[in-house]
Amino acid sequence: MIVSIDTGSGFCFGVTSAIRKAEEELQKGSLSCLGDIVHNGQEVERLEQIGLRTIGYEDLQQMHGGRVLLRAHGEPPSTYATARANGIEVIDATCPVVKKLQERIRTTYIQHPQAQIVIFGKVGHAEVIGLQGQTDNTAIVIEGLQDLDKIDFSRDIYLFSQTTKSVDEFRKIVESLESRVQSSHLDIKLTVEDTICRNVANRVTQLQAFAKQQDIVFFVGGQKSSNAKVLFEHCRQANPNTIFVSSPTELSTTELLSTRDIKLSNQRIGICGATSTPLWLMEQVRDQLNQLTTI
Ligand code: SF4
């Protein structure tokens, strides 16, 4: 059995710098993080063990003073307003790519008040909530082609995307919107802003090339991570023998392998993950696999 870890997998720079910021700030004193710092339970646990406290919006409302870290996903203006009103110091770890996207949406909203701002993204996702906040929550969120009816095709449309969405799905949405706008025979302006983070999009090709070289792939990702779901699907397309695991303990269930009629011996095994998967977790999965085959 040869086990290798995909060198391109792991935290993107936005998440890496948010975690680094949390570690640095924890050395100066107590620190809370609004929401999970990363969609990976094990990494959240590791940071909580060194003092990071994860809080929710209700906690923020009740809090007075103290310091709160805003994670890479970004926050709507209302969060900053609450922090200001409650005398809370904000440690802003919003990823610069997300920050720029928030500013673009805000500017569009102010400059084109009659137009509709449409965001291709997941309803309720933290980043999307932050983006909607730039438009006083007037932006329309579409999750796929099935949601196009939410759009008024008699008014101008500005389309943006959540940074972690799939480029292919975005293209399909654009094609469909173009054809709906054309068939309306109205003088509507459709402006498309491809705001997908290439840090994620470029990973697909690399991940698929890695997956194709393996007999079995273990994709390590958090259950709450939308990026993990997207990348896992791409990985499975390249190699149907791709198995999603959240932690090394899941590997010890032999059914996981036997139900798929997969044996580990004499196989090339690849381990990869999402932009929210820490390298140390992929290394733990590798070690656990090595242990399983020596039992
Ligand atoms: S995926 Fe891209 S936009 Fe999102 S946090 Fe990472 S670097 Fe930033």
PDB file of C-alpha atoms and ligand atoms in Angstrom:
ATOM      1  CA  MET A   1       0.000   0.000   0.000  1.00  0.00           C
ATOM      2  CA  ILE A   2       1.347   3.414  -0.945  1.00  0.00           C
ATOM      3  CA  VAL A   3      -0.277   6.347   0.832  1.00  0.00           C
ATOM      4  CA  SER A   4       0.253   9.868  -0.413  1.00  0.00           C
ATOM      5  CA  ILE A   5      -1.189  13.222   0.607  1.00  0.00           C
ATOM      6  CA  ASP A   6      -2.139  15.735  -2.090  1.00  0.00           C
ATOM      7  CA  THR A   7       0.290  18.630  -1.675  1.00  0.00           C
ATOM      8  CA  GLY A   8      -2.264  21.119  -3.060  1.00  0.00           C
ATOM      9  CA  SER A   9      -4.936  20.260  -0.450  1.00  0.00           C
ATOM     10  CA  GLY A  10      -5.436  22.063   2.828  1.00  0.00           C
ATOM     11  CA  PHE A  11      -6.208  25.549   4.036  1.00  0.00           C
ATOM     12  CA  CYS A  12      -6.427  28.373   1.528  1.00  0.00           C
ATOM     13  CA  PHE A  13      -4.553  31.574   2.379  1.00  0.00           C
ATOM     14  CA  GLY A  14      -7.720  33.255   3.732  1.00  0.00           C
ATOM     15  CA  VAL A  15      -8.262  30.546   6.323  1.00  0.00           C
ATOM     16  CA  THR A  16      -4.535  30.203   7.090  1.00  0.00           C
ATOM     17  CA  SER A  17      -4.215  33.892   7.863  1.00  0.00           C
ATOM     18  CA  ALA A  18      -7.420  33.945   9.997  1.00  0.00           C
ATOM     19  CA  ILE A  19      -6.069  31.063  12.087  1.00  0.00           C
ATOM     20  CA  ARG A  20      -2.657  32.711  12.382  1.00  0.00           C
ATOM     21  CA  LYS A  21      -4.333  35.923  13.506  1.00  0.00           C
ATOM     22  CA  ALA A  22      -6.348  34.015  16.138  1.00  0.00           C
ATOM     23  CA  GLU A  23      -3.190  32.326  17.452  1.00  0.00           C
ATOM     24  CA  GLU A  24      -1.333  35.664  17.658  1.00  0.00           C
ATOM     25  CA  GLU A  25      -4.237  37.474  19.331  1.00  0.00           C
ATOM     26  CA  LEU A  26      -4.735  34.668  21.860  1.00  0.00           C
ATOM     27  CA  GLN A  27      -1.242  35.387  23.139  1.00  0.00           C
ATOM     28  CA  LYS A  28      -2.355  38.923  24.025  1.00  0.00           C
ATOM     29  CA  GLY A  29      -5.454  37.874  25.988  1.00  0.00           C
ATOM     30  CA  SER A  30      -8.888  36.319  25.811  1.00  0.00           C
ATOM     31  CA  LEU A  31     -10.528  36.158  22.407  1.00  0.00           C
ATOM     32  CA  SER A  32     -13.887  35.039  21.057  1.00  0.00           C
ATOM     33  CA  CYS A  33     -14.617  34.064  17.484  1.00  0.00           C
ATOM     34  CA  LEU A  34     -18.011  34.762  15.952  1.00  0.00           C
ATOM     35  CA  GLY A  35     -18.992  31.371  14.522  1.00  0.00           C
ATOM     36  CA  ASP A  36     -16.650  28.481  13.793  1.00  0.00           C
ATOM     37  CA  ILE A  37     -13.344  29.933  12.595  1.00  0.00           C
ATOM     38  CA  VAL A  38     -13.227  27.217   9.925  1.00  0.00           C
ATOM     39  CA  HIS A  39     -15.755  24.577   8.869  1.00  0.00           C
ATOM     40  CA  ASN A  40     -13.707  21.863  10.405  1.00  0.00           C
ATOM     41  CA  GLY A  41     -14.656  20.568  13.846  1.00  0.00           C
ATOM     42  CA  GLN A  42     -11.207  19.225  14.717  1.00  0.00           C
ATOM     43  CA  GLU A  43      -9.420  22.501  13.960  1.00  0.00           C
ATOM     44  CA  VAL A  44     -12.034  24.443  15.940  1.00  0.00           C
ATOM     45  CA  GLU A  45     -11.441  22.077  18.869  1.00  0.00           C
ATOM     46  CA  ARG A  46      -7.664  22.548  18.634  1.00  0.00           C
ATOM     47  CA  LEU A  47      -8.029  26.345  18.815  1.00  0.00           C
ATOM     48  CA  GLU A  48     -10.565  26.123  21.626  1.00  0.00           C
ATOM     49  CA  GLN A  49      -8.018  24.123  23.588  1.00  0.00           C
ATOM     50  CA  ILE A  50      -5.603  27.066  23.405  1.00  0.00           C
ATOM     51  CA  GLY A  51      -8.301  29.476  24.576  1.00  0.00           C
ATOM     52  CA  LEU A  52     -10.423  30.548  21.614  1.00  0.00           C
ATOM     53  CA  ARG A  53     -14.086  30.810  22.552  1.00  0.00           C
ATOM     54  CA  THR A  54     -16.631  30.286  19.773  1.00  0.00           C
ATOM     55  CA  ILE A  55     -19.727  32.455  20.166  1.00  0.00           C
ATOM     56  CA  GLY A  56     -22.945  33.031  18.225  1.00  0.00           C
ATOM     57  CA  TYR A  57     -24.854  36.200  17.280  1.00  0.00           C
ATOM     58  CA  GLU A  58     -26.966  36.072  20.441  1.00  0.00           C
ATOM     59  CA  ASP A  59     -23.801  36.007  22.569  1.00  0.00           C
ATOM     60  CA  LEU A  60     -22.487  39.028  20.670  1.00  0.00           C
ATOM     61  CA  GLN A  61     -25.686  40.951  21.446  1.00  0.00           C
ATOM     62  CA  GLN A  62     -25.229  40.218  25.166  1.00  0.00           C
ATOM     63  CA  MET A  63     -21.487  40.896  25.243  1.00  0.00           C
ATOM     64  CA  HIS A  64     -20.019  44.165  26.552  1.00  0.00           C
ATOM     65  CA  GLY A  65     -16.342  44.882  26.000  1.00  0.00           C
ATOM     66  CA  GLY A  66     -13.857  42.154  25.111  1.00  0.00           C
ATOM     67  CA  ARG A  67     -12.464  41.151  21.733  1.00  0.00           C
ATOM     68  CA  VAL A  68     -14.125  39.316  18.884  1.00  0.00           C
ATOM     69  CA  LEU A  69     -12.439  37.850  15.842  1.00  0.00           C
ATOM     70  CA  LEU A  70     -14.413  37.933  12.589  1.00  0.00           C
ATOM     71  CA  ARG A  71     -13.512  34.917  10.483  1.00  0.00           C
ATOM     72  CA  ALA A  72     -12.466  34.702   6.817  1.00  0.00           C
ATOM     73  CA  HIS A  73     -16.100  34.430   5.577  1.00  0.00           C
ATOM     74  CA  GLY A  74     -16.759  38.060   6.507  1.00  0.00           C
ATOM     75  CA  GLU A  75     -19.707  39.681   8.243  1.00  0.00           C
ATOM     76  CA  PRO A  76     -22.544  42.048   7.339  1.00  0.00           C
ATOM     77  CA  PRO A  77     -22.362  45.733   8.472  1.00  0.00           C
ATOM     78  CA  SER A  78     -24.850  44.965  11.284  1.00  0.00           C
ATOM     79  CA  THR A  79     -22.213  42.856  13.078  1.00  0.00           C
ATOM     80  CA  TYR A  80     -19.747  45.761  13.105  1.00  0.00           C
ATOM     81  CA  ALA A  81     -22.554  48.034  14.354  1.00  0.00           C
ATOM     82  CA  THR A  82     -23.347  45.648  17.240  1.00  0.00           C
ATOM     83  CA  ALA A  83     -19.664  45.446  18.168  1.00  0.00           C
ATOM     84  CA  ARG A  84     -19.365  49.243  18.149  1.00  0.00           C
ATOM     85  CA  ALA A  85     -22.511  49.689  20.235  1.00  0.00           C
ATOM     86  CA  ASN A  86     -21.305  47.131  22.806  1.00  0.00           C
ATOM     87  CA  GLY A  87     -17.745  48.448  23.047  1.00  0.00           C
ATOM     88  CA  ILE A  88     -16.276  45.255  21.591  1.00  0.00           C
ATOM     89  CA  GLU A  89     -12.903  45.367  19.862  1.00  0.00           C
ATOM     90  CA  VAL A  90     -13.094  43.734  16.430  1.00  0.00           C
ATOM     91  CA  ILE A  91     -10.188  41.652  15.170  1.00  0.00           C
ATOM     92  CA  ASP A  92     -11.085  41.516  11.505  1.00  0.00           C
ATOM     93  CA  ALA A  93      -9.824  38.355   9.816  1.00  0.00           C
ATOM     94  CA  THR A  94     -12.118  38.655   6.796  1.00  0.00           C
ATOM     95  CA  CYS A  95     -10.301  37.201   3.789  1.00  0.00           C
ATOM     96  CA  PRO A  96      -9.159  40.061   1.489  1.00  0.00           C
ATOM     97  CA  VAL A  97     -10.877  38.331  -1.464  1.00  0.00           C
ATOM     98  CA  VAL A  98     -14.209  38.316   0.396  1.00  0.00           C
ATOM     99  CA  LYS A  99     -13.670  41.890   1.581  1.00  0.00           C
ATOM    100  CA  LYS A 100     -13.185  43.017  -2.014  1.00  0.00           C
ATOM    101  CA  LEU A 101     -16.341  41.183  -3.089  1.00  0.00           C
ATOM    102  CA  GLN A 102     -18.321  42.833  -0.272  1.00  0.00           C
ATOM    103  CA  GLU A 103     -17.081  46.233  -1.462  1.00  0.00           C
ATOM    104  CA  ARG A 104     -18.023  45.486  -5.093  1.00  0.00           C
ATOM    105  CA  ILE A 105     -21.535  44.483  -4.077  1.00  0.00           C
ATOM    106  CA  ARG A 106     -21.902  47.514  -1.811  1.00  0.00           C
ATOM    107  CA  THR A 107     -20.750  49.877  -4.583  1.00  0.00           C
ATOM    108  CA  THR A 108     -23.121  48.274  -7.122  1.00  0.00           C
ATOM    109  CA  TYR A 109     -25.991  48.516  -4.652  1.00  0.00           C
ATOM    110  CA  ILE A 110     -25.354  52.215  -4.058  1.00  0.00           C
ATOM    111  CA  GLN A 111     -24.705  53.114  -7.718  1.00  0.00           C
ATOM    112  CA  HIS A 112     -27.593  51.092  -9.192  1.00  0.00           C
ATOM    113  CA  PRO A 113     -30.500  51.297  -6.752  1.00  0.00           C
ATOM    114  CA  GLN A 114     -33.062  50.242  -9.390  1.00  0.00           C
ATOM    115  CA  ALA A 115     -31.205  47.068 -10.359  1.00  0.00           C
ATOM    116  CA  GLN A 116     -31.401  43.647  -8.751  1.00  0.00           C
ATOM    117  CA  ILE A 117     -28.349  42.181  -7.140  1.00  0.00           C
ATOM    118  CA  VAL A 118     -28.305  38.429  -7.511  1.00  0.00           C
ATOM    119  CA  ILE A 119     -25.885  36.226  -5.592  1.00  0.00           C
ATOM    120  CA  PHE A 120     -25.246  32.659  -6.659  1.00  0.00           C
ATOM    121  CA  GLY A 121     -24.617  30.999  -3.327  1.00  0.00           C
ATOM    122  CA  LYS A 122     -25.960  28.951  -0.470  1.00  0.00           C
ATOM    123  CA  VAL A 123     -28.841  30.479   1.464  1.00  0.00           C
ATOM    124  CA  GLY A 124     -27.793  31.009   5.073  1.00  0.00           C
ATOM    125  CA  HIS A 125     -24.067  30.509   4.430  1.00  0.00           C
ATOM    126  CA  ALA A 126     -21.991  32.920   6.546  1.00  0.00           C
ATOM    127  CA  GLU A 127     -20.280  34.481   3.528  1.00  0.00           C
ATOM    128  CA  VAL A 128     -23.629  34.950   1.757  1.00  0.00           C
ATOM    129  CA  ILE A 129     -25.138  36.592   4.854  1.00  0.00           C
ATOM    130  CA  GLY A 130     -22.184  39.007   4.825  1.00  0.00           C
ATOM    131  CA  LEU A 131     -22.742  39.744   1.132  1.00  0.00           C
ATOM    132  CA  GLN A 132     -26.499  40.231   1.495  1.00  0.00           C
ATOM    133  CA  GLY A 133     -25.793  42.673   4.315  1.00  0.00           C
ATOM    134  CA  GLN A 134     -24.037  44.966   1.829  1.00  0.00           C
ATOM    135  CA  THR A 135     -27.403  45.432   0.110  1.00  0.00           C
ATOM    136  CA  ASP A 136     -29.486  45.853   3.275  1.00  0.00           C
ATOM    137  CA  ASN A 137     -30.581  42.277   2.652  1.00  0.00           C
ATOM    138  CA  THR A 138     -32.283  43.092  -0.650  1.00  0.00           C
ATOM    139  CA  ALA A 139     -30.025  40.843  -2.770  1.00  0.00           C
ATOM    140  CA  ILE A 140     -31.646  37.738  -4.243  1.00  0.00           C
ATOM    141  CA  VAL A 141     -29.805  34.523  -3.439  1.00  0.00           C
ATOM    142  CA  ILE A 142     -30.046  31.728  -5.984  1.00  0.00           C
ATOM    143  CA  GLU A 143     -28.767  28.243  -5.252  1.00  0.00           C
ATOM    144  CA  GLY A 144     -29.241  26.907  -8.778  1.00  0.00           C
ATOM    145  CA  LEU A 145     -31.280  27.061 -11.981  1.00  0.00           C
ATOM    146  CA  GLN A 146     -34.407  26.159 -10.017  1.00  0.00           C
ATOM    147  CA  ASP A 147     -34.287  29.568  -8.320  1.00  0.00           C
ATOM    148  CA  LEU A 148     -34.209  31.761 -11.432  1.00  0.00           C
ATOM    149  CA  ASP A 149     -37.914  32.513 -11.036  1.00  0.00           C
ATOM    150  CA  LYS A 150     -37.029  34.607  -7.994  1.00  0.00           C
ATOM    151  CA  ILE A 151     -35.595  37.170 -10.443  1.00  0.00           C
ATOM    152  CA  ASP A 152     -37.653  39.918 -12.060  1.00  0.00           C
ATOM    153  CA  PHE A 153     -36.710  39.812 -15.769  1.00  0.00           C
ATOM    154  CA  SER A 154     -38.007  43.310 -16.408  1.00  0.00           C
ATOM    155  CA  ARG A 155     -35.226  44.991 -14.381  1.00  0.00           C
ATOM    156  CA  ASP A 156     -31.431  45.166 -14.720  1.00  0.00           C
ATOM    157  CA  ILE A 157     -29.521  42.333 -13.086  1.00  0.00           C
ATOM    158  CA  TYR A 158     -26.073  42.251 -11.511  1.00  0.00           C
ATOM    159  CA  LEU A 159     -24.915  38.693 -10.879  1.00  0.00           C
ATOM    160  CA  PHE A 160     -22.202  37.835  -8.332  1.00  0.00           C
ATOM    161  CA  SER A 161     -21.092  34.530  -6.870  1.00  0.00           C
ATOM    162  CA  GLN A 162     -20.171  33.251  -3.435  1.00  0.00           C
ATOM    163  CA  THR A 163     -16.402  32.706  -3.621  1.00  0.00           C
ATOM    164  CA  THR A 164     -16.489  28.932  -3.169  1.00  0.00           C
ATOM    165  CA  LYS A 165     -19.063  28.010  -5.811  1.00  0.00           C
ATOM    166  CA  SER A 166     -18.304  25.814  -8.801  1.00  0.00           C
ATOM    167  CA  VAL A 167     -17.210  27.592 -12.001  1.00  0.00           C
ATOM    168  CA  ASP A 168     -19.197  25.117 -14.160  1.00  0.00           C
ATOM    169  CA  GLU A 169     -22.435  25.696 -12.264  1.00  0.00           C
ATOM    170  CA  PHE A 170     -21.876  29.453 -12.451  1.00  0.00           C
ATOM    171  CA  ARG A 171     -21.470  29.211 -16.248  1.00  0.00           C
ATOM    172  CA  LYS A 172     -24.770  27.312 -16.518  1.00  0.00           C
ATOM    173  CA  ILE A 173     -26.510  30.003 -14.478  1.00  0.00           C
ATOM    174  CA  VAL A 174     -25.034  32.720 -16.735  1.00  0.00           C
ATOM    175  CA  GLU A 175     -26.155  30.890 -19.918  1.00  0.00           C
ATOM    176  CA  SER A 176     -29.653  30.478 -18.568  1.00  0.00           C
ATOM    177  CA  LEU A 177     -29.877  34.091 -17.447  1.00  0.00           C
ATOM    178  CA  GLU A 178     -28.676  35.303 -20.853  1.00  0.00           C
ATOM    179  CA  SER A 179     -31.304  33.275 -22.631  1.00  0.00           C
ATOM    180  CA  ARG A 180     -34.084  34.424 -20.243  1.00  0.00           C
ATOM    181  CA  VAL A 181     -33.027  38.065 -20.704  1.00  0.00           C
ATOM    182  CA  GLN A 182     -32.956  37.659 -24.501  1.00  0.00           C
ATOM    183  CA  SER A 183     -36.354  35.997 -24.649  1.00  0.00           C
ATOM    184  CA  SER A 184     -37.889  38.769 -22.533  1.00  0.00           C
ATOM    185  CA  HIS A 185     -37.354  41.166 -25.519  1.00  0.00           C
ATOM    186  CA  LEU A 186     -36.925  43.993 -23.013  1.00  0.00           C
ATOM    187  CA  ASP A 187     -34.018  46.383 -22.780  1.00  0.00           C
ATOM    188  CA  ILE A 188     -32.515  44.742 -19.704  1.00  0.00           C
ATOM    189  CA  LYS A 189     -28.865  44.952 -18.777  1.00  0.00           C
ATOM    190  CA  LEU A 190     -27.320  41.766 -17.401  1.00  0.00           C
ATOM    191  CA  THR A 191     -23.928  42.317 -15.758  1.00  0.00           C
ATOM    192  CA  VAL A 192     -21.993  39.216 -14.781  1.00  0.00           C
ATOM    193  CA  GLU A 193     -19.269  39.435 -12.159  1.00  0.00           C
ATOM    194  CA  ASP A 194     -17.407  36.155 -11.854  1.00  0.00           C
ATOM    195  CA  THR A 195     -16.314  36.396  -8.226  1.00  0.00           C
ATOM    196  CA  ILE A 196     -15.399  32.763  -7.643  1.00  0.00           C
ATOM    197  CA  CYS A 197     -12.123  32.500  -5.743  1.00  0.00           C
ATOM    198  CA  ARG A 198      -9.524  30.977  -8.046  1.00  0.00           C
ATOM    199  CA  ASN A 199      -7.799  29.605  -4.983  1.00  0.00           C
ATOM    200  CA  VAL A 200     -10.666  27.110  -4.898  1.00  0.00           C
ATOM    201  CA  ALA A 201     -11.509  26.880  -8.599  1.00  0.00           C
ATOM    202  CA  ASN A 202      -7.920  26.045  -9.569  1.00  0.00           C
ATOM    203  CA  ARG A 203      -7.862  23.254  -7.072  1.00  0.00           C
ATOM    204  CA  VAL A 204     -10.389  21.225  -9.012  1.00  0.00           C
ATOM    205  CA  THR A 205      -8.068  20.401 -11.915  1.00  0.00           C
ATOM    206  CA  GLN A 206      -5.192  19.603  -9.606  1.00  0.00           C
ATOM    207  CA  LEU A 207      -7.376  17.521  -7.294  1.00  0.00           C
ATOM    208  CA  GLN A 208      -8.850  15.530 -10.168  1.00  0.00           C
ATOM    209  CA  ALA A 209      -5.388  14.823 -11.600  1.00  0.00           C
ATOM    210  CA  PHE A 210      -4.290  13.570  -8.167  1.00  0.00           C
ATOM    211  CA  ALA A 211      -7.442  11.436  -7.733  1.00  0.00           C
ATOM    212  CA  LYS A 212      -6.976   9.773 -11.135  1.00  0.00           C
ATOM    213  CA  GLN A 213      -3.534   8.534 -10.105  1.00  0.00           C
ATOM    214  CA  GLN A 214      -4.954   6.653  -7.079  1.00  0.00           C
ATOM    215  CA  ASP A 215      -6.827   3.366  -6.636  1.00  0.00           C
ATOM    216  CA  ILE A 216      -8.689   4.732  -3.620  1.00  0.00           C
ATOM    217  CA  VAL A 217      -9.065   8.301  -2.444  1.00  0.00           C
ATOM    218  CA  PHE A 218      -9.949   9.423   1.072  1.00  0.00           C
ATOM    219  CA  PHE A 219     -11.344  12.912   0.925  1.00  0.00           C
ATOM    220  CA  VAL A 220     -11.031  14.546   4.350  1.00  0.00           C
ATOM    221  CA  GLY A 221     -13.485  17.336   5.055  1.00  0.00           C
ATOM    222  CA  GLY A 222     -15.853  18.819   7.611  1.00  0.00           C
ATOM    223  CA  GLN A 223     -19.566  17.941   7.405  1.00  0.00           C
ATOM    224  CA  LYS A 224     -20.461  21.664   7.569  1.00  0.00           C
ATOM    225  CA  SER A 225     -18.102  22.781   4.791  1.00  0.00           C
ATOM    226  CA  SER A 226     -19.710  23.626   1.452  1.00  0.00           C
ATOM    227  CA  ASN A 227     -16.276  23.801  -0.152  1.00  0.00           C
ATOM    228  CA  ALA A 228     -15.642  20.213   1.033  1.00  0.00           C
ATOM    229  CA  LYS A 229     -18.894  19.036  -0.573  1.00  0.00           C
ATOM    230  CA  VAL A 230     -18.059  20.689  -3.898  1.00  0.00           C
ATOM    231  CA  LEU A 231     -14.472  19.411  -4.019  1.00  0.00           C
ATOM    232  CA  PHE A 232     -15.508  15.924  -2.904  1.00  0.00           C
ATOM    233  CA  GLU A 233     -17.944  15.704  -5.828  1.00  0.00           C
ATOM    234  CA  HIS A 234     -15.217  16.739  -8.275  1.00  0.00           C
ATOM    235  CA  CYS A 235     -12.894  14.175  -6.767  1.00  0.00           C
ATOM    236  CA  ARG A 236     -15.522  11.423  -7.049  1.00  0.00           C
ATOM    237  CA  GLN A 237     -16.107  12.296 -10.695  1.00  0.00           C
ATOM    238  CA  ALA A 238     -12.407  11.726 -11.351  1.00  0.00           C
ATOM    239  CA  ASN A 239     -12.239   8.580  -9.230  1.00  0.00           C
ATOM    240  CA  PRO A 240     -15.464   6.769  -8.192  1.00  0.00           C
ATOM    241  CA  ASN A 241     -13.518   5.070  -5.389  1.00  0.00           C
ATOM    242  CA  THR A 242     -13.503   8.285  -3.381  1.00  0.00           C
ATOM    243  CA  ILE A 243     -14.630   8.081   0.224  1.00  0.00           C
ATOM    244  CA  PHE A 244     -15.573  11.104   2.364  1.00  0.00           C
ATOM    245  CA  VAL A 245     -14.255  11.026   5.930  1.00  0.00           C
ATOM    246  CA  SER A 246     -14.354  13.703   8.595  1.00  0.00           C
ATOM    247  CA  SER A 247     -11.884  12.152  11.017  1.00  0.00           C
ATOM    248  CA  PRO A 248      -9.418   9.240  11.247  1.00  0.00           C
ATOM    249  CA  THR A 249     -11.729   7.437  13.675  1.00  0.00           C
ATOM    250  CA  GLU A 250     -14.237   6.878  10.846  1.00  0.00           C
ATOM    251  CA  LEU A 251     -11.650   4.698   9.109  1.00  0.00           C
ATOM    252  CA  SER A 252     -11.691   2.073  11.824  1.00  0.00           C
ATOM    253  CA  THR A 253     -15.204   1.023  10.795  1.00  0.00           C
ATOM    254  CA  THR A 254     -14.212  -1.799   8.499  1.00  0.00           C
ATOM    255  CA  GLU A 255     -17.713  -1.710   6.956  1.00  0.00           C
ATOM    256  CA  LEU A 256     -16.682   1.541   5.383  1.00  0.00           C
ATOM    257  CA  LEU A 257     -14.346  -0.414   3.200  1.00  0.00           C
ATOM    258  CA  SER A 258     -16.049  -3.821   3.009  1.00  0.00           C
ATOM    259  CA  THR A 259     -19.446  -2.428   1.952  1.00  0.00           C
ATOM    260  CA  ARG A 260     -17.688  -0.867  -1.000  1.00  0.00           C
ATOM    261  CA  ASP A 261     -15.769  -4.057  -1.673  1.00  0.00           C
ATOM    262  CA  ILE A 262     -12.506  -2.189  -1.316  1.00  0.00           C
ATOM    263  CA  LYS A 263      -9.340  -3.679   0.133  1.00  0.00           C
ATOM    264  CA  LEU A 264      -6.435  -1.533   1.182  1.00  0.00           C
ATOM    265  CA  SER A 265      -3.522  -3.854   0.494  1.00  0.00           C
ATOM    266  CA  ASN A 266      -1.557  -3.396  -2.729  1.00  0.00           C
ATOM    267  CA  GLN A 267      -3.353  -0.209  -3.481  1.00  0.00           C
ATOM    268  CA  ARG A 268      -2.305   3.338  -4.242  1.00  0.00           C
ATOM    269  CA  ILE A 269      -4.148   5.391  -1.660  1.00  0.00           C
ATOM    270  CA  GLY A 270      -4.507   9.130  -1.945  1.00  0.00           C
ATOM    271  CA  ILE A 271      -5.515  11.531   0.799  1.00  0.00           C
ATOM    272  CA  CYS A 272      -6.783  14.974  -0.035  1.00  0.00           C
ATOM    273  CA  GLY A 273      -9.105  17.576   1.410  1.00  0.00           C
ATOM    274  CA  ALA A 274     -10.907  20.878   1.172  1.00  0.00           C
ATOM    275  CA  THR A 275      -9.676  24.417   1.723  1.00  0.00           C
ATOM    276  CA  SER A 276     -10.919  24.021   5.313  1.00  0.00           C
ATOM    277  CA  THR A 277      -9.044  20.770   5.979  1.00  0.00           C
ATOM    278  CA  PRO A 278      -5.901  21.095   8.128  1.00  0.00           C
ATOM    279  CA  LEU A 279      -2.798  19.253   6.987  1.00  0.00           C
ATOM    280  CA  TRP A 280      -2.398  17.665  10.417  1.00  0.00           C
ATOM    281  CA  LEU A 281      -5.812  15.989  10.003  1.00  0.00           C
ATOM    282  CA  MET A 282      -4.854  14.501   6.638  1.00  0.00           C
ATOM    283  CA  GLU A 283      -1.643  13.249   8.263  1.00  0.00           C
ATOM    284  CA  GLN A 284      -3.675  11.608  11.038  1.00  0.00           C
ATOM    285  CA  VAL A 285      -5.819   9.850   8.408  1.00  0.00           C
ATOM    286  CA  ARG A 286      -2.618   8.619   6.706  1.00  0.00           C
ATOM    287  CA  ASP A 287      -1.252   7.315  10.026  1.00  0.00           C
ATOM    288  CA  GLN A 288      -4.538   5.585  10.813  1.00  0.00           C
ATOM    289  CA  LEU A 289      -4.554   3.898   7.401  1.00  0.00           C
ATOM    290  CA  ASN A 290      -1.017   2.690   7.957  1.00  0.00           C
ATOM    291  CA  GLN A 291      -2.060   1.288  11.335  1.00  0.00           C
ATOM    292  CA  LEU A 292      -5.098  -0.468   9.882  1.00  0.00           C
ATOM    293  CA  THR A 293      -3.010  -2.349   7.377  1.00  0.00           C
ATOM    294  CA  THR A 294      -0.458  -3.458   9.949  1.00  0.00           C
ATOM    295  CA  ILE A 295      -3.111  -4.976  12.278  1.00  0.00           C
TER     296      ILE A 295
HETATM  297  S1  SF4 B   1     -11.576  30.250  -0.509  1.00  0.00           S
HETATM  298 FE1  SF4 B   1     -10.666  32.110  -1.376  1.00  0.00          FE
HETATM  299  S2  SF4 B   1     -12.082  33.721  -0.774  1.00  0.00           S
HETATM  300 FE2  SF4 B   1     -12.568  31.994   0.519  1.00  0.00          FE
HETATM  301  S3  SF4 B   1     -11.333  32.301   2.358  1.00  0.00           S
HETATM  302 FE3  SF4 B   1     -10.113  31.043   0.970  1.00  0.00          FE
HETATM  303  S4  SF4 B   1      -8.815  32.476  -0.174  1.00  0.00           S
HETATM  304 FE4  SF4 B   1     -10.490  33.639   0.768  1.00  0.00          FE
END
